[in-house]
PDB file of C-alpha atoms in Angstrom:
ATOM      1  CA  UNK A   1       0.000   0.000   0.000  1.00  0.00           C
ATOM      2  CA  UNK A   2       2.822   2.404   0.894  1.00  0.00           C
ATOM      3  CA  UNK A   3       4.500   1.708  -2.459  1.00  0.00           C
ATOM      4  CA  UNK A   4       1.317   2.692  -4.291  1.00  0.00           C
ATOM      5  CA  UNK A   5       0.805   5.807  -2.157  1.00  0.00           C
ATOM      6  CA  UNK A   6       4.411   6.852  -2.740  1.00  0.00           C
ATOM      7  CA  UNK A   7       4.188   6.342  -6.516  1.00  0.00           C
ATOM      8  CA  UNK A   8       0.943   8.293  -6.865  1.00  0.00           C
ATOM      9  CA  UNK A   9       2.099  11.155  -4.648  1.00  0.00           C
ATOM     10  CA  UNK A  10       5.370  11.498  -6.576  1.00  0.00           C
ATOM     11  CA  UNK A  11       3.512  11.519  -9.913  1.00  0.00           C
ATOM     12  CA  UNK A  12       1.264  14.216  -8.429  1.00  0.00           C
ATOM     13  CA  UNK A  13       4.286  16.386  -7.595  1.00  0.00           C
ATOM     14  CA  UNK A  14       4.675  15.647  -3.886  1.00  0.00           C
ATOM     15  CA  UNK A  15       8.086  14.825  -2.448  1.00  0.00           C
ATOM     16  CA  UNK A  16       7.876  11.645  -0.380  1.00  0.00           C
ATOM     17  CA  UNK A  17      10.358  10.596   2.299  1.00  0.00           C
ATOM     18  CA  UNK A  18       9.771   7.071   3.586  1.00  0.00           C
ATOM     19  CA  UNK A  19      11.089   5.389   6.666  1.00  0.00           C
ATOM     20  CA  UNK A  20      12.827   2.060   6.433  1.00  0.00           C
ATOM     21  CA  UNK A  21      10.955  -1.027   7.670  1.00  0.00           C
ATOM     22  CA  UNK A  22      13.931  -1.854   9.906  1.00  0.00           C
ATOM     23  CA  UNK A  23      13.533   1.374  11.908  1.00  0.00           C
ATOM     24  CA  UNK A  24      12.082   1.402  15.392  1.00  0.00           C
ATOM     25  CA  UNK A  25       9.125   3.685  16.046  1.00  0.00           C
ATOM     26  CA  UNK A  26      11.452   6.102  17.844  1.00  0.00           C
ATOM     27  CA  UNK A  27      13.788   6.154  14.818  1.00  0.00           C
ATOM     28  CA  UNK A  28      10.835   6.763  12.470  1.00  0.00           C
ATOM     29  CA  UNK A  29       9.808   9.814  14.487  1.00  0.00           C
ATOM     30  CA  UNK A  30      13.393  11.088  14.772  1.00  0.00           C
ATOM     31  CA  UNK A  31      13.852  10.696  11.004  1.00  0.00           C
ATOM     32  CA  UNK A  32      10.610  12.552  10.308  1.00  0.00           C
ATOM     33  CA  UNK A  33      11.558  15.400  12.634  1.00  0.00           C
ATOM     34  CA  UNK A  34      15.035  15.614  11.086  1.00  0.00           C
ATOM     35  CA  UNK A  35      13.589  15.866   7.551  1.00  0.00           C
ATOM     36  CA  UNK A  36      10.984  18.503   8.541  1.00  0.00           C
ATOM     37  CA  UNK A  37       8.173  17.370   6.207  1.00  0.00           C
ATOM     38  CA  UNK A  38       4.943  19.324   5.793  1.00  0.00           C
ATOM     39  CA  UNK A  39       3.019  16.296   7.055  1.00  0.00           C
ATOM     40  CA  UNK A  40       3.782  12.967   8.671  1.00  0.00           C
ATOM     41  CA  UNK A  41       1.425  10.187   7.593  1.00  0.00           C
ATOM     42  CA  UNK A  42       1.594   6.655   9.009  1.00  0.00           C
ATOM     43  CA  UNK A  43      -0.058   3.620   7.417  1.00  0.00           C
ATOM     44  CA  UNK A  44      -1.032   0.758   9.729  1.00  0.00           C
ATOM     45  CA  UNK A  45      -3.506  -2.076  10.020  1.00  0.00           C
ATOM     46  CA  UNK A  46      -5.255  -2.679  13.311  1.00  0.00           C
ATOM     47  CA  UNK A  47      -5.762  -5.627  15.675  1.00  0.00           C
ATOM     48  CA  UNK A  48      -7.973  -6.303  18.635  1.00  0.00           C
ATOM     49  CA  UNK A  49     -11.113  -7.852  17.252  1.00  0.00           C
ATOM     50  CA  UNK A  50     -12.772  -4.814  15.700  1.00  0.00           C
ATOM     51  CA  UNK A  51     -13.673  -3.917  12.145  1.00  0.00           C
ATOM     52  CA  UNK A  52     -13.322  -0.952   9.845  1.00  0.00           C
ATOM     53  CA  UNK A  53     -11.081   2.023   9.182  1.00  0.00           C
ATOM     54  CA  UNK A  54     -10.083   4.725  11.633  1.00  0.00           C
ATOM     55  CA  UNK A  55      -7.673   7.649  11.356  1.00  0.00           C
ATOM     56  CA  UNK A  56      -5.940   9.237  14.321  1.00  0.00           C
ATOM     57  CA  UNK A  57      -4.628  12.790  14.718  1.00  0.00           C
ATOM     58  CA  UNK A  58      -3.890  15.273  17.492  1.00  0.00           C
ATOM     59  CA  UNK A  59      -7.391  16.668  17.942  1.00  0.00           C
ATOM     60  CA  UNK A  60      -7.957  19.930  19.802  1.00  0.00           C
ATOM     61  CA  UNK A  61     -11.455  20.184  21.328  1.00  0.00           C
ATOM     62  CA  UNK A  62     -13.369  23.297  20.230  1.00  0.00           C
ATOM     63  CA  UNK A  63     -15.461  23.489  23.419  1.00  0.00           C
ATOM     64  CA  UNK A  64     -18.650  22.781  21.459  1.00  0.00           C
ATOM     65  CA  UNK A  65     -18.407  19.003  21.222  1.00  0.00           C
ATOM     66  CA  UNK A  66     -16.239  19.020  18.099  1.00  0.00           C
ATOM     67  CA  UNK A  67     -12.628  19.730  17.208  1.00  0.00           C
ATOM     68  CA  UNK A  68     -10.718  22.792  16.055  1.00  0.00           C
ATOM     69  CA  UNK A  69      -9.809  22.935  12.387  1.00  0.00           C
ATOM     70  CA  UNK A  70      -6.119  22.116  12.774  1.00  0.00           C
ATOM     71  CA  UNK A  71      -3.854  20.808   9.988  1.00  0.00           C
ATOM     72  CA  UNK A  72      -3.671  17.344  11.615  1.00  0.00           C
ATOM     73  CA  UNK A  73      -7.449  17.139  11.865  1.00  0.00           C
ATOM     74  CA  UNK A  74      -7.865  18.248   8.240  1.00  0.00           C
ATOM     75  CA  UNK A  75      -5.313  15.646   7.098  1.00  0.00           C
ATOM     76  CA  UNK A  76      -7.021  12.867   9.056  1.00  0.00           C
ATOM     77  CA  UNK A  77     -10.460  13.857   7.713  1.00  0.00           C
ATOM     78  CA  UNK A  78      -9.214  14.150   4.120  1.00  0.00           C
ATOM     79  CA  UNK A  79      -7.776  10.621   4.138  1.00  0.00           C
ATOM     80  CA  UNK A  80     -10.631   9.098   6.145  1.00  0.00           C
ATOM     81  CA  UNK A  81     -13.203  10.574   3.740  1.00  0.00           C
ATOM     82  CA  UNK A  82     -11.535   8.836   0.787  1.00  0.00           C
ATOM     83  CA  UNK A  83     -10.816   5.465   2.405  1.00  0.00           C
ATOM     84  CA  UNK A  84     -14.260   5.200   3.995  1.00  0.00           C
ATOM     85  CA  UNK A  85     -15.799   5.508   0.498  1.00  0.00           C
ATOM     86  CA  UNK A  86     -14.297   2.160  -0.491  1.00  0.00           C
ATOM     87  CA  UNK A  87     -14.594   0.096   2.687  1.00  0.00           C
ATOM     88  CA  UNK A  88     -17.471  -2.396   2.712  1.00  0.00           C
ATOM     89  CA  UNK A  89     -17.622  -2.499   6.505  1.00  0.00           C
ATOM     90  CA  UNK A  90     -18.725   0.100   9.049  1.00  0.00           C
ATOM     91  CA  UNK A  91     -15.876   2.524   9.708  1.00  0.00           C
ATOM     92  CA  UNK A  92     -14.758   4.035  12.978  1.00  0.00           C
ATOM     93  CA  UNK A  93     -14.104   7.695  12.098  1.00  0.00           C
ATOM     94  CA  UNK A  94     -11.434  10.244  12.913  1.00  0.00           C
ATOM     95  CA  UNK A  95     -10.208   9.756  16.471  1.00  0.00           C
ATOM     96  CA  UNK A  96      -8.078  11.415  19.112  1.00  0.00           C
ATOM     97  CA  UNK A  97      -4.507  10.228  18.737  1.00  0.00           C
ATOM     98  CA  UNK A  98      -2.594  12.144  21.419  1.00  0.00           C
ATOM     99  CA  UNK A  99      -1.830   8.824  23.125  1.00  0.00           C
ATOM    100  CA  UNK A 100      -0.022   7.441  20.057  1.00  0.00           C
ATOM    101  CA  UNK A 101       3.763   7.894  20.037  1.00  0.00           C
ATOM    102  CA  UNK A 102       3.890   8.785  16.346  1.00  0.00           C
ATOM    103  CA  UNK A 103       1.186  11.443  16.677  1.00  0.00           C
ATOM    104  CA  UNK A 104       2.462  12.842  19.972  1.00  0.00           C
ATOM    105  CA  UNK A 105       6.143  13.119  19.023  1.00  0.00           C
ATOM    106  CA  UNK A 106       6.300  14.205  15.398  1.00  0.00           C
ATOM    107  CA  UNK A 107       6.808  17.915  14.787  1.00  0.00           C
ATOM    108  CA  UNK A 108       4.899  17.922  11.485  1.00  0.00           C
ATOM    109  CA  UNK A 109       1.128  17.749  11.365  1.00  0.00           C
ATOM    110  CA  UNK A 110       0.520  14.029  11.670  1.00  0.00           C
ATOM    111  CA  UNK A 111      -2.157  11.451  11.041  1.00  0.00           C
ATOM    112  CA  UNK A 112      -2.132   7.673  11.364  1.00  0.00           C
ATOM    113  CA  UNK A 113      -4.526   5.393   9.516  1.00  0.00           C
ATOM    114  CA  UNK A 114      -5.566   1.984  10.748  1.00  0.00           C
ATOM    115  CA  UNK A 115      -6.849   0.698   7.405  1.00  0.00           C
ATOM    116  CA  UNK A 116      -8.863  -2.163   8.895  1.00  0.00           C
ATOM    117  CA  UNK A 117      -8.394  -5.040  11.344  1.00  0.00           C
ATOM    118  CA  UNK A 118      -5.931  -7.636  10.084  1.00  0.00           C
ATOM    119  CA  UNK A 119      -7.104 -10.072  12.791  1.00  0.00           C
ATOM    120  CA  UNK A 120     -10.684  -9.987  11.472  1.00  0.00           C
ATOM    121  CA  UNK A 121     -10.994 -12.414   8.514  1.00  0.00           C
ATOM    122  CA  UNK A 122     -13.432 -10.176   6.602  1.00  0.00           C
ATOM    123  CA  UNK A 123     -11.291  -7.060   7.068  1.00  0.00           C
ATOM    124  CA  UNK A 124      -8.077  -8.961   6.309  1.00  0.00           C
ATOM    125  CA  UNK A 125      -9.534 -10.342   3.080  1.00  0.00           C
ATOM    126  CA  UNK A 126     -10.719  -6.880   2.077  1.00  0.00           C
ATOM    127  CA  UNK A 127      -7.241  -5.423   2.688  1.00  0.00           C
ATOM    128  CA  UNK A 128      -5.419  -8.098   0.687  1.00  0.00           C
ATOM    129  CA  UNK A 129      -7.887  -7.870  -2.204  1.00  0.00           C
ATOM    130  CA  UNK A 130      -7.853  -4.058  -2.393  1.00  0.00           C
ATOM    131  CA  UNK A 131      -4.197  -3.025  -2.104  1.00  0.00           C
ATOM    132  CA  UNK A 132      -4.326  -0.751  -5.178  1.00  0.00           C
ATOM    133  CA  UNK A 133      -7.671   0.810  -4.232  1.00  0.00           C
ATOM    134  CA  UNK A 134      -6.567   1.500  -0.666  1.00  0.00           C
ATOM    135  CA  UNK A 135      -3.296   3.040  -1.828  1.00  0.00           C
ATOM    136  CA  UNK A 136      -5.126   5.230  -4.320  1.00  0.00           C
ATOM    137  CA  UNK A 137      -7.685   6.342  -1.720  1.00  0.00           C
ATOM    138  CA  UNK A 138      -4.954   7.315   0.754  1.00  0.00           C
ATOM    139  CA  UNK A 139      -3.039   9.202  -1.953  1.00  0.00           C
ATOM    140  CA  UNK A 140      -6.256  10.946  -3.028  1.00  0.00           C
ATOM    141  CA  UNK A 141      -6.907  12.046   0.555  1.00  0.00           C
ATOM    142  CA  UNK A 142      -3.392  13.453   0.907  1.00  0.00           C
ATOM    143  CA  UNK A 143      -3.718  15.278  -2.424  1.00  0.00           C
ATOM    144  CA  UNK A 144      -7.083  16.654  -1.279  1.00  0.00           C
ATOM    145  CA  UNK A 145      -5.402  17.923   1.893  1.00  0.00           C
ATOM    146  CA  UNK A 146      -2.833  19.821  -0.193  1.00  0.00           C
ATOM    147  CA  UNK A 147      -5.493  20.982  -2.668  1.00  0.00           C
ATOM    148  CA  UNK A 148      -3.834  19.373  -5.674  1.00  0.00           C
ATOM    149  CA  UNK A 149      -5.161  16.848  -8.183  1.00  0.00           C
ATOM    150  CA  UNK A 150      -4.148  13.223  -7.917  1.00  0.00           C
ATOM    151  CA  UNK A 151      -2.337  12.172 -11.054  1.00  0.00           C
ATOM    152  CA  UNK A 152      -2.122   8.545 -12.094  1.00  0.00           C
ATOM    153  CA  UNK A 153       0.547   6.727 -14.074  1.00  0.00           C
ATOM    154  CA  UNK A 154       0.158   7.046 -17.807  1.00  0.00           C
ATOM    155  CA  UNK A 155      -0.750   3.749 -19.444  1.00  0.00           C
ATOM    156  CA  UNK A 156       1.928   2.339 -21.729  1.00  0.00           C
ATOM    157  CA  UNK A 157       1.662   3.568 -25.295  1.00  0.00           C
ATOM    158  CA  UNK A 158       0.141   1.066 -27.648  1.00  0.00           C
ATOM    159  CA  UNK A 159       1.389   1.010 -31.177  1.00  0.00           C
ATOM    160  CA  UNK A 160      -0.917   0.422 -34.092  1.00  0.00           C
ATOM    161  CA  UNK A 161      -0.447  -2.855 -35.928  1.00  0.00           C
ATOM    162  CA  UNK A 162       1.794  -2.394 -38.972  1.00  0.00           C
ATOM    163  CA  UNK A 163       0.053  -4.991 -41.116  1.00  0.00           C
ATOM    164  CA  UNK A 164       3.220  -7.095 -41.210  1.00  0.00           C
ATOM    165  CA  UNK A 165       3.193 -10.763 -40.309  1.00  0.00           C
ATOM    166  CA  UNK A 166       5.928 -11.975 -37.991  1.00  0.00           C
ATOM    167  CA  UNK A 167       7.063 -15.531 -37.363  1.00  0.00           C
ATOM    168  CA  UNK A 168       8.302 -16.373 -33.892  1.00  0.00           C
ATOM    169  CA  UNK A 169      10.343 -19.430 -33.078  1.00  0.00           C
ATOM    170  CA  UNK A 170       9.409 -20.764 -29.645  1.00  0.00           C
ATOM    171  CA  UNK A 171      12.047 -23.431 -29.306  1.00  0.00           C
ATOM    172  CA  UNK A 172      14.905 -25.065 -31.156  1.00  0.00           C
ATOM    173  CA  UNK A 173      14.585 -28.821 -31.483  1.00  0.00           C
ATOM    174  CA  UNK A 174      16.593 -31.493 -33.286  1.00  0.00           C
ATOM    175  CA  UNK A 175      13.291 -33.169 -34.195  1.00  0.00           C
ATOM    176  CA  UNK A 176      10.076 -31.050 -34.139  1.00  0.00           C
ATOM    177  CA  UNK A 177       7.916 -34.134 -33.353  1.00  0.00           C
TER     178      UNK A 177
END
């Protein structure tokens, strides 16, 4: 999923800096803070017996039962709105993430998606059968956050048949039979 998100964001003109899978969570956060990105976005799958997508951010209560319109909240909403369009299960919304190390300790506006529950067979099947769609939805949400269009890879150019007939040898045999 991260490979697809990265490819689509780069095609859309966004510079992407990825952590290495061998990094600890602390190293991921340190690397993000060192690189000073505009946003920090983490892609996870969940566990614990639930179902559906949820996106976490540092949410600041507005005193009226909602949250202030902060960059982290806007990022979380932008991605959640796109991913929730494609999930077949009930989703869990945008949630308070101040307790999550990655949200609490990154300097950039941050959001963390839990795509679905990998320990739920229905969710797990949906994830594995929708890698491209999930990646595209996340990339679309990030592009929406930045107010830029999502661009997709150009299909390979097809050439028109020339009208020539070609013979292709499939194998070389001493005796064709």
